[in-house]
Amino acid sequence: MCLAVPMEIVSVSDDGTAALVNMDGTQCSVDLSLTPGIQEGDFVVVHAGFAIEKLDRDEAEVRLQLFEELAQTQREEIARRNGGE
Amino acid sequence: MRYLDGFRNPDTAAALVSHISDLAAILAQRRESINIMEVCGSHTMAIARFALRELLPENLRLTSGPGCPVCVTDAGYIDAAIALAKEGHIIASFGDLLHVPGSGNTLAQCRSEGAAIEICASPTQALEIARQNPKRQIVFLAIGFETSIAPVTTLIPSASKENIENLSLLTAFKLVPPALKALSSDPEIKIDAFLCPAHVSAIIGAQAYEPFVNEHHIPCVIAGFEPLDILYGIEGILRQLVAEKAFVENQYSRVVRAEGNRVAQEIIAKYLQAADASWRGIGIIPESGLKIAAAYSKYDSTARFGIEIRVGHPNPACRCGDVLKGKIIPPECTLFAKACTPAHPVGPCMVSGEGSCSAYHKYSR
């Protein structure tokens, strides 16, 4: 039930209380009461029709890079172990 | 999309699993097993869907916790909702809840007998139902954890602004941090670390777990719902256990801030107040819930209709309570996949798409 998916803001209503979002080509309206200041082009996490938080794209990239670095270190470790046998 | 697919890379996952096995091997020399509880139902479902349990070393046990809001909703709450429906009021509810058994019937059975029960994907639909039915009373079934509490609570200022007088909330809101505390204090349950929920944490903030960690010295790692998020969360937990440390680690930093969503927290603080809550199968946990604040009691269904939510009497053979506390895994219940299936659920853990029994039934048989 607490599943929420990232969606891209397509447009924000004039009064800033609602937005149109895009998720894999499907558009729907979300309530922005809990995330004032959201702008077109931002990614938000949507739950029960409400944007509950903005997705920080820089943090997402940093995290993906961190995963890859850890994976790479482990691959090298595995290669070292296999080479040592 | 990169923000989904990037976190599902199988090659990176394989390397992470190998690293996890190395850490688990270090811990195997020090302890019999490692018990990690994933508190949130969405984690439970993702773990089952991506078959992560099968990838992990044998001495690492992932146990599902009480974090599926439908699953922990007490039978007595369903009874109260059914009673209001039978009085002729319109019930507005998230869909999952309709199939949760009360002491007798479900809301779905009640609906098939003619009661007005409307399914809402978003709480704002309840406002529309109220506008279209000015002569009827609308009762919104306000359940959920912090993630849902904030959106649902906006119904109060929205109804107030529009002078909608025929909408009230039957609340059974639940909070995650008090549940962690209750589970950790139960001598029958041994949990070495918590994988903390993603979107509850987006609302309450990473720092909300600090008082718990400081008191109980159990690692708490916040992780997203994608496979790499979960594996990296487990890796973070094992790193803490190897180092014999316990702290709050926020690995879902793309969405969760240290302080959480302040706007959501202000709405919750203004319209709601702490309350004891009854968790199905667990019992009453002090101050583990929220109810409508006295100043806004006109929006509280129990005040409006002069009712109280009593303790329910669920089917005694159902072991959802033990599943929710991580004492047993679903196949250990005698009803599992026999008397209790997704088509004919006996207990709430089989009803919800995020319930442990439902996840096991769908992916692990």
Short mmCIF file of C-alpha atoms in Angstrom, two decimals:
data_model
loop_
_atom_site.label_atom_id
_atom_site.label_comp_id
_atom_site.label_asym_id
_atom_site.label_seq_id
_atom_site.Cartn_x
_atom_site.Cartn_y
_atom_site.Cartn_z
CA MET A 1 0.00 0.00 0.00
CA CYS A 2 2.94 2.31 0.56
CA LEU A 3 4.16 1.59 -2.91
CA ALA A 4 4.75 4.83 -4.74
CA VAL A 5 6.29 5.32 -8.13
CA PRO A 6 8.42 8.10 -9.60
CA MET A 7 6.58 10.21 -12.17
CA GLU A 8 7.61 13.21 -14.22
CA ILE A 9 5.71 16.49 -13.88
CA VAL A 10 4.36 17.52 -17.28
CA SER A 11 2.58 20.69 -16.16
CA VAL A 12 1.54 22.42 -12.95
CA SER A 13 -1.89 24.04 -12.53
CA ASP A 14 -2.01 27.85 -12.29
CA ASP A 15 -2.69 27.81 -8.56
CA GLY A 16 0.11 25.26 -7.98
CA THR A 17 -2.13 22.74 -6.17
CA ALA A 18 -2.20 20.02 -8.84
CA ALA A 19 -0.09 18.71 -11.66
CA LEU A 20 -0.27 16.49 -14.69
CA VAL A 21 2.27 13.65 -14.50
CA ASN A 22 3.63 11.17 -16.99
CA MET A 23 4.37 7.54 -16.21
CA ASP A 24 5.46 5.42 -19.17
CA GLY A 25 3.26 7.38 -21.55
CA THR A 26 0.18 7.48 -19.33
CA GLN A 27 -0.83 10.85 -17.95
CA CYS A 28 -2.80 11.53 -14.81
CA SER A 29 -3.42 14.28 -12.31
CA VAL A 30 -1.75 14.40 -8.90
CA ASP A 31 -2.36 16.58 -5.86
CA LEU A 32 0.58 18.79 -4.83
CA SER A 33 -0.70 19.83 -1.35
CA LEU A 34 2.15 17.94 0.35
CA THR A 35 4.91 19.14 -2.00
CA PRO A 36 4.60 22.87 -2.66
CA GLY A 37 7.15 24.36 -5.03
CA ILE A 38 7.25 21.44 -7.45
CA GLN A 39 7.91 22.49 -11.03
CA GLU A 40 7.53 21.16 -14.54
CA GLY A 41 10.26 18.60 -15.32
CA ASP A 42 10.69 17.53 -11.67
CA PHE A 43 10.25 13.87 -10.75
CA VAL A 44 7.94 13.16 -7.83
CA VAL A 45 7.03 10.03 -5.90
CA VAL A 46 3.26 9.53 -6.06
CA HIS A 47 1.12 7.70 -3.52
CA ALA A 48 -2.71 7.59 -3.44
CA GLY A 49 -2.95 10.45 -5.92
CA PHE A 50 -0.59 12.72 -3.98
CA ALA A 51 3.00 13.68 -4.70
CA ILE A 52 4.61 12.83 -1.36
CA GLU A 53 8.18 13.86 -2.11
CA LYS A 54 10.42 15.15 -4.87
CA LEU A 55 12.91 12.69 -6.35
CA ASP A 56 16.42 14.13 -6.18
CA ARG A 57 18.00 13.18 -9.50
CA ASP A 58 21.55 13.98 -8.38
CA GLU A 59 21.16 11.64 -5.39
CA ALA A 60 19.77 8.92 -7.68
CA GLU A 61 22.82 9.19 -9.94
CA VAL A 62 25.22 9.15 -6.98
CA ARG A 63 23.51 6.02 -5.65
CA LEU A 64 23.63 4.22 -9.00
CA GLN A 65 27.33 5.06 -9.25
CA LEU A 66 27.91 3.78 -5.70
CA PHE A 67 26.19 0.47 -6.51
CA GLU A 68 28.33 0.10 -9.61
CA GLU A 69 31.56 0.90 -7.74
CA LEU A 70 30.79 -1.67 -5.06
CA ALA A 71 29.89 -4.23 -7.73
CA GLN A 72 33.12 -3.52 -9.60
CA THR A 73 35.22 -3.94 -6.45
CA GLN A 74 33.50 -7.26 -5.81
CA ARG A 75 34.04 -8.43 -9.41
CA GLU A 76 37.75 -7.67 -9.02
CA GLU A 77 37.78 -9.53 -5.71
CA ILE A 78 36.14 -12.57 -7.35
CA ALA A 79 38.64 -12.43 -10.25
CA ARG A 80 41.53 -12.20 -7.75
CA ARG A 81 40.24 -15.24 -5.84
CA ASN A 82 39.72 -17.26 -9.02
CA GLY A 83 43.13 -16.25 -10.31
CA GLY A 84 44.71 -17.32 -7.03
CA GLU A 85 43.34 -20.85 -7.19
CA MET B 1 12.93 4.72 -17.04
CA ARG B 2 16.41 5.17 -15.58
CA TYR B 3 15.04 5.72 -12.06
CA LEU B 4 13.49 2.24 -12.16
CA ASP B 5 15.57 0.19 -14.61
CA GLY B 6 18.88 1.50 -13.27
CA PHE B 7 18.01 -0.03 -9.90
CA ARG B 8 17.23 -3.44 -11.40
CA ASN B 9 20.55 -4.20 -13.15
CA PRO B 10 21.04 -8.00 -12.73
CA ASP B 11 24.81 -7.85 -13.25
CA THR B 12 25.27 -5.35 -10.43
CA ALA B 13 22.86 -7.40 -8.30
CA ALA B 14 24.98 -10.55 -8.75
CA ALA B 15 28.10 -8.73 -7.55
CA LEU B 16 26.21 -7.28 -4.57
CA VAL B 17 24.93 -10.75 -3.63
CA SER B 18 28.49 -12.06 -3.70
CA HIS B 19 29.59 -9.24 -1.40
CA ILE B 20 26.67 -9.96 0.94
CA SER B 21 27.75 -13.62 1.11
CA ASP B 22 31.26 -12.56 2.13
CA LEU B 23 29.91 -10.38 4.95
CA ALA B 24 27.49 -13.12 6.06
CA ALA B 25 30.42 -15.59 6.19
CA ILE B 26 32.25 -13.27 8.61
CA LEU B 27 29.14 -13.08 10.79
CA ALA B 28 28.65 -16.88 10.63
CA GLN B 29 31.74 -17.24 12.80
CA ARG B 30 30.16 -15.08 15.49
CA ARG B 31 26.47 -15.95 15.52
CA GLU B 32 24.09 -18.73 14.55
CA SER B 33 21.97 -16.70 12.14
CA ILE B 34 21.21 -13.17 11.06
CA ASN B 35 17.58 -12.12 11.36
CA ILE B 36 16.58 -9.06 9.38
CA MET B 37 13.00 -7.84 9.46
CA GLU B 38 11.68 -5.96 6.46
CA VAL B 39 8.99 -3.89 8.09
CA CYS B 40 7.15 -2.78 4.99
CA GLY B 41 4.73 -4.80 2.85
CA SER B 42 6.10 -3.25 -0.32
CA HIS B 43 9.55 -4.62 0.58
CA THR B 44 7.98 -8.03 1.26
CA MET B 45 6.39 -8.02 -2.19
CA ALA B 46 9.56 -6.84 -3.97
CA ILE B 47 11.66 -9.48 -2.17
CA ALA B 48 9.25 -12.20 -3.30
CA ARG B 49 8.76 -10.83 -6.80
CA PHE B 50 12.48 -10.61 -7.56
CA ALA B 51 13.21 -13.89 -5.68
CA LEU B 52 15.83 -12.13 -3.55
CA ARG B 53 15.42 -14.55 -0.62
CA GLU B 54 16.69 -17.40 -2.82
CA LEU B 55 19.85 -15.46 -3.69
CA LEU B 56 20.92 -14.80 -0.12
CA PRO B 57 23.21 -16.95 2.04
CA GLU B 58 21.58 -19.58 4.26
CA ASN B 59 22.48 -17.97 7.57
CA LEU B 60 20.64 -14.78 6.59
CA ARG B 61 16.93 -14.81 7.32
CA LEU B 62 14.57 -12.14 5.99
CA THR B 63 11.40 -11.93 8.05
CA SER B 64 8.34 -9.95 7.05
CA GLY B 65 7.04 -7.48 9.59
CA PRO B 66 3.72 -5.81 10.32
CA GLY B 67 4.04 -3.15 7.62
CA CYS B 68 1.06 -3.96 5.47
CA PRO B 69 -1.66 -1.58 6.68
CA VAL B 70 -4.53 -3.74 5.49
CA CYS B 71 -3.05 -6.78 7.25
CA VAL B 72 -2.84 -5.13 10.66
CA THR B 73 -6.34 -3.65 10.52
CA ASP B 74 -8.28 -5.13 13.41
CA ALA B 75 -11.39 -7.25 12.79
CA GLY B 76 -13.32 -4.91 15.11
CA TYR B 77 -12.61 -1.98 12.77
CA ILE B 78 -14.13 -3.90 9.84
CA ASP B 79 -17.14 -4.73 12.05
CA ALA B 80 -17.63 -1.01 12.80
CA ALA B 81 -17.42 -0.11 9.08
CA ILE B 82 -19.94 -2.84 8.21
CA ALA B 83 -22.31 -1.58 10.91
CA LEU B 84 -22.16 1.95 9.45
CA ALA B 85 -22.75 0.60 5.93
CA LYS B 86 -25.80 -1.32 7.17
CA GLU B 87 -27.20 1.89 8.64
CA GLY B 88 -27.29 3.23 5.09
CA HIS B 89 -24.22 5.47 5.07
CA ILE B 90 -21.89 5.50 2.08
CA ILE B 91 -18.52 3.89 2.82
CA ALA B 92 -15.52 5.12 0.81
CA SER B 93 -12.46 2.91 1.00
CA PHE B 94 -9.16 1.85 -0.53
CA GLY B 95 -9.91 -1.33 -2.52
CA ASP B 96 -7.82 -3.86 -0.58
CA LEU B 97 -9.78 -3.36 2.59
CA LEU B 98 -13.03 -4.73 1.11
CA HIS B 99 -11.85 -8.34 1.34
CA VAL B 100 -10.48 -8.23 4.89
CA PRO B 101 -12.60 -10.41 7.16
CA GLY B 102 -14.14 -8.82 10.22
CA SER B 103 -15.49 -11.01 13.00
CA GLY B 104 -17.97 -12.35 10.43
CA ASN B 105 -18.39 -10.78 7.01
CA THR B 106 -16.19 -8.71 4.77
CA LEU B 107 -17.14 -5.31 3.35
CA ALA B 108 -17.23 -6.98 -0.10
CA GLN B 109 -19.96 -9.38 1.09
CA CYS B 110 -21.80 -6.46 2.61
CA ARG B 111 -21.55 -4.63 -0.72
CA SER B 112 -22.92 -7.61 -2.66
CA GLU B 113 -25.93 -7.45 -0.35
CA GLY B 114 -26.60 -3.90 -1.51
CA ALA B 115 -24.60 -1.64 0.82
CA ALA B 116 -23.11 1.51 -0.72
CA ILE B 117 -19.37 0.94 -0.64
CA GLU B 118 -17.25 2.98 -3.03
CA ILE B 119 -13.63 2.18 -3.89
CA CYS B 120 -11.23 5.11 -3.97
CA ALA B 121 -7.72 5.06 -5.43
CA SER B 122 -7.16 8.49 -3.90
CA PRO B 123 -8.81 9.95 -0.79
CA THR B 124 -9.81 13.05 -2.78
CA GLN B 125 -12.46 10.90 -4.51
CA ALA B 126 -14.33 10.90 -1.19
CA LEU B 127 -14.83 14.67 -1.58
CA GLU B 128 -16.47 14.12 -4.96
CA ILE B 129 -18.74 11.40 -3.53
CA ALA B 130 -19.71 13.80 -0.74
CA ARG B 131 -20.50 16.60 -3.23
CA GLN B 132 -22.65 14.27 -5.34
CA ASN B 133 -24.57 12.88 -2.36
CA PRO B 134 -25.36 15.92 -0.19
CA LYS B 135 -28.15 14.12 1.69
CA ARG B 136 -26.06 11.07 2.61
CA GLN B 137 -23.28 10.65 5.14
CA ILE B 138 -19.92 9.55 3.65
CA VAL B 139 -17.52 7.58 5.88
CA PHE B 140 -13.95 7.35 4.60
CA LEU B 141 -12.08 4.32 5.92
CA ALA B 142 -8.95 6.11 7.03
CA ILE B 143 -6.33 3.41 7.48
CA GLY B 144 -2.65 3.35 6.70
CA PHE B 145 0.83 4.18 7.84
CA GLU B 146 2.48 7.59 7.71
CA THR B 147 2.66 7.49 3.89
CA SER B 148 -1.13 7.32 3.60
CA ILE B 149 -1.93 9.30 6.75
CA ALA B 150 -0.73 12.58 5.25
CA PRO B 151 -2.78 12.36 2.01
CA VAL B 152 -5.88 11.11 3.86
CA THR B 153 -5.67 13.83 6.50
CA THR B 154 -5.84 16.54 3.82
CA LEU B 155 -9.53 15.58 3.57
CA ILE B 156 -10.16 17.56 6.77
CA PRO B 157 -8.91 20.98 5.54
CA SER B 158 -10.37 20.28 2.08
CA ALA B 159 -13.82 19.45 3.49
CA SER B 160 -13.63 22.43 5.83
CA LYS B 161 -12.69 24.84 3.01
CA GLU B 162 -15.60 23.70 0.85
CA ASN B 163 -18.03 23.47 3.80
CA ILE B 164 -18.60 19.78 3.10
CA GLU B 165 -20.53 18.67 6.18
CA ASN B 166 -21.39 15.09 5.22
CA LEU B 167 -17.89 13.56 5.24
CA SER B 168 -16.15 11.95 8.22
CA LEU B 169 -13.18 9.66 8.78
CA LEU B 170 -13.22 6.31 10.59
CA THR B 171 -9.58 6.24 11.61
CA ALA B 172 -7.26 3.31 12.27
CA PHE B 173 -3.98 5.03 11.46
CA LYS B 174 -0.78 3.27 12.52
CA LEU B 175 2.77 4.47 13.09
CA VAL B 176 5.96 2.58 12.28
CA PRO B 177 8.47 3.65 15.00
CA PRO B 178 6.28 2.50 17.96
CA ALA B 179 5.83 -0.87 16.18
CA LEU B 180 9.61 -1.31 15.91
CA LYS B 181 9.86 -0.64 19.62
CA ALA B 182 7.11 -3.14 20.48
CA LEU B 183 8.63 -5.87 18.28
CA SER B 184 12.09 -5.32 19.77
CA SER B 185 10.71 -5.56 23.29
CA ASP B 186 9.01 -8.92 22.64
CA PRO B 187 11.30 -11.63 24.08
CA GLU B 188 9.89 -14.24 21.66
CA ILE B 189 11.09 -12.31 18.62
CA LYS B 190 14.76 -11.88 17.93
CA ILE B 191 15.54 -9.25 15.33
CA ASP B 192 19.13 -8.24 14.57
CA ALA B 193 18.28 -5.35 12.26
CA PHE B 194 15.43 -3.55 10.54
CA LEU B 195 15.17 -2.80 6.84
CA CYS B 196 13.08 0.36 7.21
CA PRO B 197 10.27 1.38 4.87
CA ALA B 198 10.93 3.69 1.95
CA HIS B 199 7.92 5.92 1.74
CA VAL B 200 6.95 6.01 5.40
CA SER B 201 10.47 7.37 5.86
CA ALA B 202 9.88 9.98 3.14
CA ILE B 203 7.21 11.45 5.42
CA ILE B 204 8.76 11.02 8.89
CA GLY B 205 12.41 11.48 7.86
CA ALA B 206 15.48 9.37 8.56
CA GLN B 207 16.08 11.03 11.91
CA ALA B 208 12.72 9.75 13.22
CA TYR B 209 14.38 6.35 13.87
CA GLU B 210 17.21 7.77 15.93
CA PRO B 211 15.51 7.64 19.37
CA PHE B 212 14.69 3.96 18.72
CA VAL B 213 18.21 3.06 17.59
CA ASN B 214 19.78 4.93 20.50
CA GLU B 215 17.59 3.04 22.97
CA HIS B 216 17.66 -0.45 21.43
CA HIS B 217 20.99 -0.50 19.55
CA ILE B 218 19.48 -2.26 16.54
CA PRO B 219 20.66 -1.17 13.07
CA CYS B 220 18.00 0.59 10.98
CA VAL B 221 18.65 0.98 7.25
CA ILE B 222 16.17 2.81 5.01
CA ALA B 223 16.04 1.32 1.52
CA GLY B 224 14.03 1.86 -1.65
CA PHE B 225 11.85 -0.85 -3.23
CA GLU B 226 13.96 -1.80 -6.23
CA PRO B 227 16.14 -4.97 -6.12
CA LEU B 228 19.45 -3.09 -5.92
CA ASP B 229 18.05 -0.82 -3.21
CA ILE B 230 17.08 -3.85 -1.13
CA LEU B 231 20.36 -5.70 -1.68
CA TYR B 232 22.38 -2.61 -0.86
CA GLY B 233 20.19 -2.12 2.23
CA ILE B 234 21.01 -5.66 3.36
CA GLU B 235 24.69 -5.02 2.64
CA GLY B 236 24.53 -1.89 4.80
CA ILE B 237 22.94 -3.84 7.65
CA LEU B 238 25.62 -6.55 7.48
CA ARG B 239 28.35 -3.90 7.44
CA GLN B 240 26.92 -2.48 10.68
CA LEU B 241 26.66 -5.94 12.27
CA VAL B 242 30.23 -6.85 11.27
CA ALA B 243 31.46 -3.57 12.78
CA GLU B 244 29.21 -4.18 15.83
CA LYS B 245 27.59 -0.81 15.36
CA ALA B 246 23.98 0.34 15.26
CA PHE B 247 22.91 3.54 13.55
CA VAL B 248 20.36 4.92 11.12
CA GLU B 249 21.52 4.72 7.53
CA ASN B 250 19.49 6.34 4.79
CA GLN B 251 20.13 4.57 1.52
CA TYR B 252 17.03 5.97 -0.16
CA SER B 253 18.48 9.45 -0.22
CA ARG B 254 16.97 10.18 -3.63
CA VAL B 255 13.59 10.49 -1.89
CA VAL B 256 14.08 10.45 1.91
CA ARG B 257 15.47 13.55 3.66
CA ALA B 258 16.86 13.55 7.19
CA GLU B 259 13.99 15.75 8.40
CA GLY B 260 11.28 14.17 6.20
CA ASN B 261 8.41 16.02 4.57
CA ARG B 262 7.73 18.99 6.87
CA VAL B 263 4.50 20.00 5.13
CA ALA B 264 3.07 16.52 5.63
CA GLN B 265 4.25 16.47 9.25
CA GLU B 266 2.56 19.84 9.92
CA ILE B 267 -0.77 18.62 8.51
CA ILE B 268 -0.56 15.47 10.66
CA ALA B 269 0.37 17.47 13.78
CA LYS B 270 -2.45 19.98 13.27
CA TYR B 271 -5.37 17.63 12.67
CA LEU B 272 -4.38 14.43 14.49
CA GLN B 273 -3.24 13.40 17.95
CA ALA B 274 -1.51 10.34 19.39
CA ALA B 275 -3.69 7.36 20.32
CA ASP B 276 -3.25 3.74 21.32
CA ALA B 277 -3.86 1.43 18.37
CA SER B 278 -5.02 -2.16 18.10
CA TRP B 279 -2.96 -4.22 15.62
CA ARG B 280 -4.49 -7.42 14.31
CA GLY B 281 -2.70 -10.38 15.81
CA ILE B 282 -0.45 -8.20 17.94
CA GLY B 283 -2.85 -6.36 20.21
CA ILE B 284 -2.80 -2.82 21.52
CA ILE B 285 0.50 -0.95 21.20
CA PRO B 286 0.50 2.25 23.28
CA GLU B 287 0.59 5.49 21.23
CA SER B 288 1.17 3.56 18.01
CA GLY B 289 -1.68 5.27 16.22
CA LEU B 290 -3.25 8.63 15.53
CA LYS B 291 -6.82 9.83 15.89
CA ILE B 292 -8.54 13.06 14.90
CA ALA B 293 -7.66 15.90 17.28
CA ALA B 294 -10.42 17.05 19.63
CA ALA B 295 -10.76 20.42 17.86
CA TYR B 296 -11.75 18.62 14.64
CA SER B 297 -13.90 15.87 16.16
CA LYS B 298 -16.79 16.76 13.84
CA TYR B 299 -14.83 14.93 11.15
CA ASP B 300 -14.41 11.86 13.36
CA SER B 301 -16.94 9.13 12.44
CA THR B 302 -16.91 7.67 15.95
CA ALA B 303 -17.96 11.05 17.39
CA ARG B 304 -20.43 11.80 14.60
CA PHE B 305 -22.30 8.50 14.94
CA GLY B 306 -21.68 7.92 18.65
CA ILE B 307 -20.00 4.58 18.10
CA GLU B 308 -16.85 2.94 19.37
CA ILE B 309 -14.56 0.43 17.69
CA ARG B 310 -14.54 -2.75 19.79
CA VAL B 311 -12.06 -5.59 19.79
CA GLY B 312 -12.96 -8.01 17.00
CA HIS B 313 -12.97 -11.79 16.97
CA PRO B 314 -11.11 -13.03 13.91
CA ASN B 315 -11.00 -16.71 12.92
CA PRO B 316 -8.90 -18.35 15.70
CA ALA B 317 -7.24 -20.81 13.28
CA CYS B 318 -5.73 -17.93 11.29
CA ARG B 319 -2.12 -17.27 12.30
CA CYS B 320 -1.71 -13.86 10.67
CA GLY B 321 -0.67 -12.47 14.05
CA ASP B 322 2.33 -14.79 14.23
CA VAL B 323 3.17 -14.05 10.60
CA LEU B 324 3.03 -10.30 11.26
CA LYS B 325 5.39 -10.65 14.20
CA GLY B 326 7.79 -12.78 12.19
CA LYS B 327 7.31 -15.80 14.47
CA ILE B 328 6.33 -18.11 11.62
CA ILE B 329 6.51 -17.97 7.84
CA PRO B 330 3.20 -18.35 5.97
CA PRO B 331 3.54 -22.05 4.93
CA GLU B 332 3.77 -22.93 8.65
CA CYS B 333 0.09 -21.95 9.07
CA THR B 334 -2.21 -24.96 8.61
CA LEU B 335 -4.69 -22.89 6.59
CA PHE B 336 -2.09 -21.65 4.08
CA ALA B 337 -2.93 -22.56 0.46
CA LYS B 338 -5.64 -24.92 1.70
CA ALA B 339 -8.55 -23.18 3.45
CA CYS B 340 -6.88 -19.81 2.87
CA THR B 341 -6.07 -18.68 -0.68
CA PRO B 342 -6.08 -15.30 -2.47
CA ALA B 343 -9.50 -16.17 -3.95
CA HIS B 344 -10.90 -17.12 -0.52
CA PRO B 345 -8.70 -15.45 2.10
CA VAL B 346 -9.26 -16.28 5.76
CA GLY B 347 -6.76 -13.79 7.09
CA PRO B 348 -5.75 -10.31 6.02
CA CYS B 349 -2.15 -11.33 5.12
CA MET B 350 -3.64 -13.30 2.23
CA VAL B 351 -5.96 -10.44 1.20
CA SER B 352 -3.57 -7.64 0.56
CA GLY B 353 -1.30 -7.70 -2.48
CA GLU B 354 1.43 -6.77 -0.03
CA GLY B 355 0.63 -9.34 2.64
CA SER B 356 3.25 -11.97 3.45
CA CYS B 357 0.89 -14.88 2.81
CA SER B 358 -0.18 -13.44 -0.53
CA ALA B 359 3.48 -12.87 -1.53
CA TYR B 360 4.41 -16.44 -0.57
CA HIS B 361 1.38 -17.84 -2.34
CA LYS B 362 2.12 -15.96 -5.54
CA TYR B 363 5.89 -16.38 -5.78
CA SER B 364 7.25 -19.07 -3.47
CA ARG B 365 5.27 -22.21 -4.13
#
